[in-house]
Amino acid sequence: MIDLSVMPKLGFGLMRLPENDGVVDVEQVKRMVDLYMEAGLNYFDTAYVYHGGKSEVVAREALVERYPRDSFMLTTKMPIWSVNEDADLDRIFNEQKTRAGVDYFDLYLLHSVEDSNYEKYEKFDVFSWALKKKESGEIKHMGFSYHGSPELLPVILDKHPEVEFVQIQLNYADWTNPVVRSGDLYGILSERGIPIIVMEPVKGGSLASLKPELEDKFKALRPDSSIASWAMRFVGSLPGVMTILSGMSTEEQMKDNISTFTGFEPLSDDEKKVVEEVTKIMLDTPTIACTACRYCVDGCPMNISIPDIFRTVNTIRLYGDGFRPHAFYNGLIQTHGRAGDCLSCGQCESVCPQHLPIIELLSEASGLLDKKD
Ligand code: SF4
Ligand code: SF4
């Protein structure tokens, strides 16, 4: 059992670290780690695949080599899509320990379990493998991150009572999103009393800035609070949420989140109503539900920066067509493929946890962006 009293409400997700020319800015990460630790917070979440495999290394450089091992909790994940034979499990795990410079992980997750890969997790018996790692002390607690359906989740939980926690995507915009169905997943886990770690509380940053008329609704109630703080307070107000991960990229985001969780104020009834109102209006303006996880990017043969293109399309959908999205796109395609370069090979769609029809969406993006160069 995880001692919930030692888990901080705000976790530092190491998946969107600051970069300079595509290389993680380790000095800035060190400053962010220091700010976070000074605030009395100590939970760090990395993964084998984050930042093309560099995130675990940065965890060592910015955290493990600078703080006593018992002063922080470090979590990483097993990616089943990199496993082709039994021996890969130990090989990847040992590599993770070396990268991160640790001899144990506090929490360990089976990464991104969903309907399309669950059988592979069973085929390689990864749950039993993780239990053995727990017995040997190399993992303190085991769970999984989940991007699947509410139908499959109880099946997994029934079969694996050894699971100590589950990490799900949860934010106010996805609560009733028919693809993510956060509210249903939350209901299943809270009914069973399984501690929840929240990922994507700000939906990959898209709930950090909204249409002006929506921001006005929040600002009318709390003029000095950031728009992102509403998303964080929404998930932080839900019972059963153990920790909320934020993939912070700047010291400003770090400070804002720390201030939200210092003397945390749950949403009042009036504030909940405003969040519901904003959600309803947002759902009436459909945007591409890309969380910028970037799982799709590495394998694209045309080097198309899919999440950046989707962000550009969303900007146009939300704020109208203008100079800025085109200027951004024209800069992007100096180093990456155009939306119209897509070969329809489908590699990206096979790894997208949001199940987005990427090929079709890129075709739309090409119509909006490529013709105007
Ligand atoms: S379908 Fe298009 S965007 Fe996706 S990986 Fe293939 S070429 Fe890249
Ligand atoms: S398109 Fe899908 S896989 Fe790619 S960044 Fe967006 S959510 Fe992630």
PDB file of N, CA, C and O in Angstrom, residues 113-139:
ATOM      1  N   VAL A 113      -1.262   1.659 -20.892  1.00  0.00           N
ATOM      2  CA  VAL A 113      -2.078   0.455 -21.171  1.00  0.00           C
ATOM      3  C   VAL A 113      -3.374   0.907 -21.853  1.00  0.00           C
ATOM      4  O   VAL A 113      -3.989   1.901 -21.453  1.00  0.00           O
ATOM      5  N   GLU A 114      -3.764   0.224 -22.889  1.00  0.00           N
ATOM      6  CA  GLU A 114      -5.041   0.529 -23.555  1.00  0.00           C
ATOM      7  C   GLU A 114      -5.554  -0.715 -24.257  1.00  0.00           C
ATOM      8  O   GLU A 114      -4.893  -1.766 -24.261  1.00  0.00           O
ATOM      9  N   ASP A 115      -6.730  -0.596 -24.852  1.00  0.00           N
ATOM     10  CA  ASP A 115      -7.388  -1.767 -25.432  1.00  0.00           C
ATOM     11  C   ASP A 115      -6.514  -2.458 -26.478  1.00  0.00           C
ATOM     12  O   ASP A 115      -6.509  -3.674 -26.581  1.00  0.00           O
ATOM     13  N   SER A 116      -5.739  -1.665 -27.237  1.00  0.00           N
ATOM     14  CA  SER A 116      -4.981  -2.251 -28.335  1.00  0.00           C
ATOM     15  C   SER A 116      -3.670  -2.899 -27.895  1.00  0.00           C
ATOM     16  O   SER A 116      -3.057  -3.632 -28.668  1.00  0.00           O
ATOM     17  N   ASN A 117      -3.193  -2.625 -26.666  1.00  0.00           N
ATOM     18  CA  ASN A 117      -1.915  -3.245 -26.275  1.00  0.00           C
ATOM     19  C   ASN A 117      -2.003  -4.088 -25.012  1.00  0.00           C
ATOM     20  O   ASN A 117      -1.016  -4.691 -24.594  1.00  0.00           O
ATOM     21  N   TYR A 118      -3.192  -4.127 -24.394  1.00  0.00           N
ATOM     22  CA  TYR A 118      -3.312  -4.851 -23.121  1.00  0.00           C
ATOM     23  C   TYR A 118      -2.912  -6.322 -23.261  1.00  0.00           C
ATOM     24  O   TYR A 118      -2.214  -6.880 -22.413  1.00  0.00           O
ATOM     25  N   GLU A 119      -3.317  -6.935 -24.360  1.00  0.00           N
ATOM     26  CA  GLU A 119      -2.992  -8.353 -24.543  1.00  0.00           C
ATOM     27  C   GLU A 119      -1.483  -8.570 -24.579  1.00  0.00           C
ATOM     28  O   GLU A 119      -0.985  -9.606 -24.132  1.00  0.00           O
ATOM     29  N   LYS A 120      -0.764  -7.602 -25.134  1.00  0.00           N
ATOM     30  CA  LYS A 120       0.701  -7.744 -25.189  1.00  0.00           C
ATOM     31  C   LYS A 120       1.295  -7.657 -23.774  1.00  0.00           C
ATOM     32  O   LYS A 120       2.243  -8.364 -23.442  1.00  0.00           O
ATOM     33  N   TYR A 121       0.718  -6.787 -22.926  1.00  0.00           N
ATOM     34  CA  TYR A 121       1.181  -6.749 -21.530  1.00  0.00           C
ATOM     35  C   TYR A 121       0.956  -8.105 -20.856  1.00  0.00           C
ATOM     36  O   TYR A 121       1.765  -8.566 -20.053  1.00  0.00           O
ATOM     37  N   GLU A 122      -0.164  -8.761 -21.198  1.00  0.00           N
ATOM     38  CA  GLU A 122      -0.448 -10.088 -20.625  1.00  0.00           C
ATOM     39  C   GLU A 122       0.480 -11.136 -21.235  1.00  0.00           C
ATOM     40  O   GLU A 122       1.001 -12.000 -20.534  1.00  0.00           O
ATOM     41  N   LYS A 123       0.668 -11.051 -22.544  1.00  0.00           N
ATOM     42  CA  LYS A 123       1.505 -12.042 -23.236  1.00  0.00           C
ATOM     43  C   LYS A 123       2.901 -12.101 -22.618  1.00  0.00           C
ATOM     44  O   LYS A 123       3.469 -13.175 -22.421  1.00  0.00           O
ATOM     45  N   PHE A 124       3.460 -10.947 -22.301  1.00  0.00           N
ATOM     46  CA  PHE A 124       4.793 -10.928 -21.694  1.00  0.00           C
ATOM     47  C   PHE A 124       4.729 -10.930 -20.161  1.00  0.00           C
ATOM     48  O   PHE A 124       5.745 -10.732 -19.504  1.00  0.00           O
ATOM     49  N   ASP A 125       3.514 -11.125 -19.632  1.00  0.00           N
ATOM     50  CA  ASP A 125       3.321 -11.270 -18.188  1.00  0.00           C
ATOM     51  C   ASP A 125       4.009 -10.125 -17.415  1.00  0.00           C
ATOM     52  O   ASP A 125       4.722 -10.356 -16.428  1.00  0.00           O
ATOM     53  N   VAL A 126       3.792  -8.918 -17.882  1.00  0.00           N
ATOM     54  CA  VAL A 126       4.520  -7.775 -17.320  1.00  0.00           C
ATOM     55  C   VAL A 126       4.063  -7.469 -15.893  1.00  0.00           C
ATOM     56  O   VAL A 126       4.847  -7.001 -15.068  1.00  0.00           O
ATOM     57  N   PHE A 127       2.810  -7.781 -15.575  1.00  0.00           N
ATOM     58  CA  PHE A 127       2.335  -7.550 -14.198  1.00  0.00           C
ATOM     59  C   PHE A 127       3.152  -8.425 -13.220  1.00  0.00           C
ATOM     60  O   PHE A 127       3.618  -7.944 -12.190  1.00  0.00           O
ATOM     61  N   SER A 128       3.316  -9.732 -13.573  1.00  0.00           N
ATOM     62  CA  SER A 128       4.087 -10.633 -12.685  1.00  0.00           C
ATOM     63  C   SER A 128       5.550 -10.202 -12.631  1.00  0.00           C
ATOM     64  O   SER A 128       6.196 -10.246 -11.578  1.00  0.00           O
ATOM     65  N   TRP A 129       6.071  -9.802 -13.786  1.00  0.00           N
ATOM     66  CA  TRP A 129       7.466  -9.338 -13.825  1.00  0.00           C
ATOM     67  C   TRP A 129       7.646  -8.143 -12.861  1.00  0.00           C
ATOM     68  O   TRP A 129       8.613  -8.095 -12.097  1.00  0.00           O
ATOM     69  N   ALA A 130       6.689  -7.217 -12.893  1.00  0.00           N
ATOM     70  CA  ALA A 130       6.793  -6.034 -12.027  1.00  0.00           C
ATOM     71  C   ALA A 130       6.686  -6.435 -10.552  1.00  0.00           C
ATOM     72  O   ALA A 130       7.375  -5.868  -9.695  1.00  0.00           O
ATOM     73  N   LEU A 131       5.839  -7.418 -10.272  1.00  0.00           N
ATOM     74  CA  LEU A 131       5.723  -7.884  -8.877  1.00  0.00           C
ATOM     75  C   LEU A 131       7.050  -8.440  -8.370  1.00  0.00           C
ATOM     76  O   LEU A 131       7.433  -8.217  -7.218  1.00  0.00           O
ATOM     77  N   LYS A 132       7.744  -9.173  -9.268  1.00  0.00           N
ATOM     78  CA  LYS A 132       9.066  -9.713  -8.865  1.00  0.00           C
ATOM     79  C   LYS A 132      10.044  -8.576  -8.589  1.00  0.00           C
ATOM     80  O   LYS A 132      10.857  -8.649  -7.665  1.00  0.00           O
ATOM     81  N   LYS A 133       9.961  -7.538  -9.397  1.00  0.00           N
ATOM     82  CA  LYS A 133      10.842  -6.386  -9.150  1.00  0.00           C
ATOM     83  C   LYS A 133      10.505  -5.745  -7.801  1.00  0.00           C
ATOM     84  O   LYS A 133      11.370  -5.227  -7.108  1.00  0.00           O
ATOM     85  N   LYS A 134       9.237  -5.791  -7.457  1.00  0.00           N
ATOM     86  CA  LYS A 134       8.824  -5.235  -6.166  1.00  0.00           C
ATOM     87  C   LYS A 134       9.395  -6.098  -5.027  1.00  0.00           C
ATOM     88  O   LYS A 134       9.913  -5.573  -4.042  1.00  0.00           O
ATOM     89  N   GLU A 135       9.310  -7.424  -5.209  1.00  0.00           N
ATOM     90  CA  GLU A 135       9.855  -8.328  -4.176  1.00  0.00           C
ATOM     91  C   GLU A 135      11.354  -8.117  -3.988  1.00  0.00           C
ATOM     92  O   GLU A 135      11.872  -8.213  -2.889  1.00  0.00           O
ATOM     93  N   SER A 136      12.038  -7.833  -5.100  1.00  0.00           N
ATOM     94  CA  SER A 136      13.499  -7.644  -4.994  1.00  0.00           C
ATOM     95  C   SER A 136      13.852  -6.245  -4.492  1.00  0.00           C
ATOM     96  O   SER A 136      15.027  -5.937  -4.305  1.00  0.00           O
ATOM     97  N   GLY A 137      12.861  -5.391  -4.335  1.00  0.00           N
ATOM     98  CA  GLY A 137      13.116  -4.044  -3.810  1.00  0.00           C
ATOM     99  C   GLY A 137      13.498  -3.036  -4.879  1.00  0.00           C
ATOM    100  O   GLY A 137      13.775  -1.873  -4.574  1.00  0.00           O
ATOM    101  N   GLU A 138      13.512  -3.468  -6.136  1.00  0.00           N
ATOM    102  CA  GLU A 138      13.905  -2.522  -7.199  1.00  0.00           C
ATOM    103  C   GLU A 138      12.746  -1.604  -7.596  1.00  0.00           C
ATOM    104  O   GLU A 138      12.928  -0.610  -8.305  1.00  0.00           O
ATOM    105  N   ILE A 139      11.538  -1.978  -7.170  1.00  0.00           N
ATOM    106  CA  ILE A 139      10.343  -1.145  -7.346  1.00  0.00           C
ATOM    107  C   ILE A 139       9.659  -1.117  -5.986  1.00  0.00           C
ATOM    108  O   ILE A 139       9.522  -2.167  -5.356  1.00  0.00           O
TER     109      ILE A 139
END
